[in-house]
Short mmCIF file of C-alpha atoms and ligand atoms in Angstrom, two decimals:
data_model
loop_
_atom_site.label_atom_id
_atom_site.label_comp_id
_atom_site.label_asym_id
_atom_site.label_seq_id
_atom_site.Cartn_x
_atom_site.Cartn_y
_atom_site.Cartn_z
CA MET A 1 -8.33 -47.66 -32.37
CA LYS A 2 -7.11 -45.47 -29.54
CA LYS A 3 -8.79 -42.60 -28.97
CA ARG A 4 -6.44 -39.32 -29.04
CA ILE A 5 -6.49 -37.47 -25.98
CA ALA A 6 -5.13 -34.10 -25.28
CA VAL A 7 -4.57 -31.95 -22.39
CA TYR A 8 -5.09 -27.70 -22.48
CA PRO A 9 -3.91 -26.83 -19.39
CA GLY A 10 -3.83 -22.96 -17.94
CA SER A 11 -5.06 -20.63 -15.95
CA PHE A 12 -7.94 -19.27 -17.96
CA ASP A 13 -8.64 -16.29 -15.65
CA PRO A 14 -10.47 -15.70 -17.20
CA VAL A 15 -11.36 -17.88 -20.49
CA THR A 16 -10.69 -15.55 -23.87
CA PHE A 17 -11.52 -16.30 -27.58
CA GLY A 18 -7.99 -16.89 -28.05
CA HIS A 19 -8.20 -20.06 -25.37
CA LEU A 20 -11.29 -20.23 -27.66
CA ASP A 21 -9.72 -20.56 -30.92
CA ILE A 22 -6.69 -22.69 -29.66
CA ILE A 23 -9.48 -25.23 -28.10
CA GLY A 24 -11.25 -25.15 -31.60
CA ARG A 25 -8.11 -26.03 -33.56
CA ALA A 26 -7.17 -28.77 -31.26
CA ALA A 27 -10.46 -30.63 -31.78
CA LYS A 28 -10.44 -30.73 -34.44
CA ILE A 29 -7.42 -33.08 -34.53
CA PHE A 30 -7.78 -34.47 -31.36
CA ASP A 31 -11.13 -36.94 -30.70
CA HIS A 32 -11.06 -35.37 -26.87
CA VAL A 33 -9.71 -32.16 -25.62
CA ILE A 34 -9.41 -31.91 -21.86
CA VAL A 35 -10.02 -28.51 -20.41
CA SER A 36 -8.50 -28.19 -17.57
CA VAL A 37 -7.45 -25.41 -15.31
CA PHE A 38 -5.02 -25.55 -12.97
CA VAL A 39 -5.32 -24.80 -9.32
CA HIS A 40 -2.60 -22.61 -8.10
CA SER A 41 -2.99 -21.28 -4.95
CA GLY A 42 0.21 -19.17 -4.40
CA LYS A 43 -1.31 -17.24 -7.42
CA LYS A 44 -3.32 -14.08 -6.71
CA HIS A 45 -6.69 -14.62 -9.28
CA LEU A 46 -9.73 -12.77 -10.43
CA PHE A 47 -12.01 -15.76 -10.90
CA SER A 48 -11.64 -18.30 -8.67
CA VAL A 49 -11.40 -22.30 -9.74
CA GLU A 50 -15.13 -22.97 -9.76
CA GLU A 51 -16.17 -19.64 -11.47
CA ARG A 52 -12.92 -20.06 -14.32
CA VAL A 53 -14.34 -24.10 -14.20
CA GLU A 54 -17.80 -22.86 -14.92
CA MET A 55 -17.14 -20.36 -17.15
CA LEU A 56 -15.35 -22.29 -19.59
CA ARG A 57 -18.21 -25.07 -19.51
CA ARG A 58 -20.80 -22.47 -20.28
CA ALA A 59 -18.46 -20.78 -23.17
CA LEU A 60 -17.93 -24.56 -24.81
CA LYS A 61 -21.33 -25.75 -24.04
CA GLY A 62 -22.19 -28.27 -26.65
CA ARG A 63 -18.70 -28.89 -27.99
CA LYS A 64 -19.02 -32.93 -28.08
CA ASN A 65 -15.66 -34.00 -27.40
CA VAL A 66 -13.98 -31.32 -25.20
CA SER A 67 -14.38 -31.42 -21.43
CA VAL A 68 -13.48 -28.96 -18.46
CA ASP A 69 -11.81 -29.96 -15.14
CA CYS A 70 -9.30 -28.84 -12.84
CA PHE A 71 -5.93 -30.15 -11.13
CA GLU A 72 -3.63 -29.38 -8.42
CA GLY A 73 -0.16 -30.62 -8.82
CA LEU A 74 2.60 -31.65 -11.57
CA LEU A 75 0.98 -31.31 -14.74
CA VAL A 76 2.83 -34.95 -15.83
CA ASP A 77 1.19 -36.70 -12.66
CA TYR A 78 -2.05 -35.32 -14.36
CA VAL A 79 -1.83 -36.00 -18.04
CA LYS A 80 -1.13 -39.64 -16.65
CA LYS A 81 -3.99 -40.14 -14.93
CA LYS A 82 -6.19 -39.19 -17.84
CA LYS A 83 -4.50 -41.64 -19.76
CA THR A 84 -2.82 -39.37 -22.46
CA ASP A 85 0.72 -37.75 -22.75
CA VAL A 86 -0.39 -34.65 -25.34
CA VAL A 87 -0.52 -31.21 -24.00
CA ILE A 88 -1.89 -28.38 -25.90
CA ARG A 89 -0.99 -25.05 -25.26
CA GLY A 90 -1.18 -21.74 -27.58
CA LEU A 91 1.39 -19.73 -29.04
CA ARG A 92 1.01 -15.89 -29.78
CA ALA A 93 3.91 -13.58 -30.05
CA ILE A 94 7.17 -14.79 -30.33
CA SER A 95 7.78 -13.63 -26.58
CA ASP A 96 5.47 -16.68 -25.85
CA LEU A 97 8.07 -18.70 -26.91
CA GLU A 98 11.12 -18.55 -24.55
CA TYR A 99 8.62 -19.45 -21.97
CA GLU A 100 6.73 -22.22 -23.37
CA PHE A 101 9.35 -24.04 -24.52
CA GLN A 102 11.33 -23.90 -20.94
CA ILE A 103 7.42 -25.20 -19.64
CA ALA A 104 7.92 -27.88 -22.23
CA ALA A 105 11.32 -28.70 -21.85
CA VAL A 106 10.67 -29.23 -17.93
CA ASN A 107 7.99 -31.70 -18.04
CA ARG A 108 9.80 -33.63 -21.07
CA THR A 109 12.60 -34.34 -18.48
CA LEU A 110 9.74 -35.44 -15.58
CA TYR A 111 8.24 -37.30 -18.07
CA ARG A 112 10.12 -38.61 -21.48
CA HIS A 113 7.10 -39.20 -23.24
CA ILE A 114 5.24 -36.09 -23.08
CA GLU A 115 4.52 -34.32 -26.23
CA THR A 116 3.50 -30.42 -26.33
CA VAL A 117 1.73 -29.12 -29.57
CA PHE A 118 1.50 -25.71 -30.06
CA PHE A 119 -2.12 -23.96 -31.93
CA MET A 120 -1.59 -20.29 -33.33
CA PRO A 121 -4.45 -18.44 -33.00
CA ARG A 122 -5.72 -16.40 -35.60
CA VAL A 123 -3.69 -13.37 -35.78
CA ARG A 124 -6.64 -10.67 -34.33
CA TYR A 125 -6.03 -13.05 -30.90
CA SER A 126 -2.53 -13.15 -31.31
CA TYR A 127 -2.10 -10.00 -28.48
CA LEU A 128 -5.03 -11.31 -26.26
CA SER A 129 -4.14 -12.23 -22.69
CA SER A 130 -6.11 -12.85 -19.75
CA SER A 131 -4.07 -10.17 -18.22
CA VAL A 132 -5.31 -7.30 -21.02
CA VAL A 133 -8.74 -8.63 -20.22
CA ARG A 134 -8.27 -8.67 -16.12
CA ASP A 135 -6.78 -5.01 -16.89
CA ILE A 136 -9.82 -3.34 -19.09
CA ALA A 137 -12.36 -4.77 -16.65
CA HIS A 138 -10.42 -2.89 -13.54
CA PHE A 139 -11.23 -0.17 -15.15
CA LYS A 140 -14.49 -1.06 -16.77
CA GLY A 141 -13.47 -1.10 -20.23
CA ASP A 142 -16.11 -2.67 -23.03
CA VAL A 143 -14.36 -6.63 -23.05
CA SER A 144 -17.29 -8.20 -25.31
CA LYS A 145 -14.63 -8.38 -28.45
CA LEU A 146 -12.35 -10.44 -26.37
CA VAL A 147 -14.40 -12.83 -24.11
CA PRO A 148 -17.39 -15.00 -24.44
CA PRO A 149 -20.83 -13.67 -23.10
CA CYS A 150 -20.60 -15.37 -20.07
CA VAL A 151 -17.49 -13.89 -18.93
CA VAL A 152 -19.16 -10.63 -19.69
CA LYS A 153 -21.69 -11.28 -17.63
CA ALA A 154 -19.60 -12.35 -15.03
CA ILE A 155 -16.95 -9.48 -14.87
CA LYS A 156 -20.48 -7.19 -14.59
CA ALA A 157 -21.71 -9.17 -11.80
CA GLY A 158 -18.38 -8.76 -9.72
CA ARG A 159 -18.22 -5.08 -10.35
CA ASP A 160 -22.36 -4.94 -8.98
CA LYS A 161 -21.21 -6.64 -5.63
P1 ADP B 201 -1.06 -19.74 -18.14
O1 ADP B 201 -1.07 -18.99 -16.80
O2 ADP B 201 -0.63 -21.44 -17.69
O3 ADP B 201 -0.25 -19.17 -18.68
P2 ADP B 201 -3.54 -18.84 -19.37
O4 ADP B 201 -4.35 -19.06 -19.37
O5 ADP B 201 -2.97 -17.40 -19.15
O6 ADP B 201 -2.30 -20.20 -18.59
O7 ADP B 201 -2.50 -19.70 -21.17
C1 ADP B 201 -2.75 -21.22 -21.00
C2 ADP B 201 -2.54 -21.48 -22.64
O8 ADP B 201 -2.90 -20.74 -23.76
C3 ADP B 201 -0.55 -20.92 -23.14
O9 ADP B 201 -0.17 -21.80 -23.63
C4 ADP B 201 -1.13 -19.60 -23.50
O10 ADP B 201 0.04 -19.20 -24.64
C5 ADP B 201 -2.42 -19.92 -24.21
N1 ADP B 201 -3.10 -18.41 -24.50
C6 ADP B 201 -4.03 -17.82 -23.75
N2 ADP B 201 -4.17 -17.00 -24.71
C7 ADP B 201 -4.05 -16.98 -25.67
C8 ADP B 201 -4.33 -16.22 -27.01
N3 ADP B 201 -4.86 -15.36 -27.01
N4 ADP B 201 -3.89 -16.73 -28.40
C9 ADP B 201 -3.25 -18.20 -27.96
N5 ADP B 201 -3.06 -18.91 -26.76
C10 ADP B 201 -3.51 -18.22 -25.74
#
């Protein structure tokens, strides 16, 4: 039987418990989940692509059907290259819907076979975003309830530089 592969794209700057919640749910339904960091040179990031990939790898260590990658360019081209047509996205509050709806519709215009599958995180993570983590980190707050230990460590290391 054909393997059901899905791509979960995002900035993951940095990965949070919200992202990990979505990955866990997707990994139960798909045979393989490729978590892929989107390389966007025009956007300012807290962590480099390499750092974000490394943190995801650490946070997902031991998960047999999840791999971590990065990509540049159009998502539809990347998805085709990975021989799938399924994209995973997370939906937090209603506020995510308009943006996600637009991206999903545009991707479908570019590649009619693409399907975007949305997962809802547990309620406690539905208000969590990477930007909230970056803001708290900026003011030296405690992010240990929001991100995995490898990210807490990386934030501390960045601060001590
Ligand atoms: P992007 O810049 O592509 O939005 P993010 O890393 O911010 O990248 O998010 C990637 C995906 O994960 C998006 O679909 C986003 O809605 C979802 N996501 C982010 N944080 C959470 C969370 N706390 N719960 C559920 N989904 C989330």
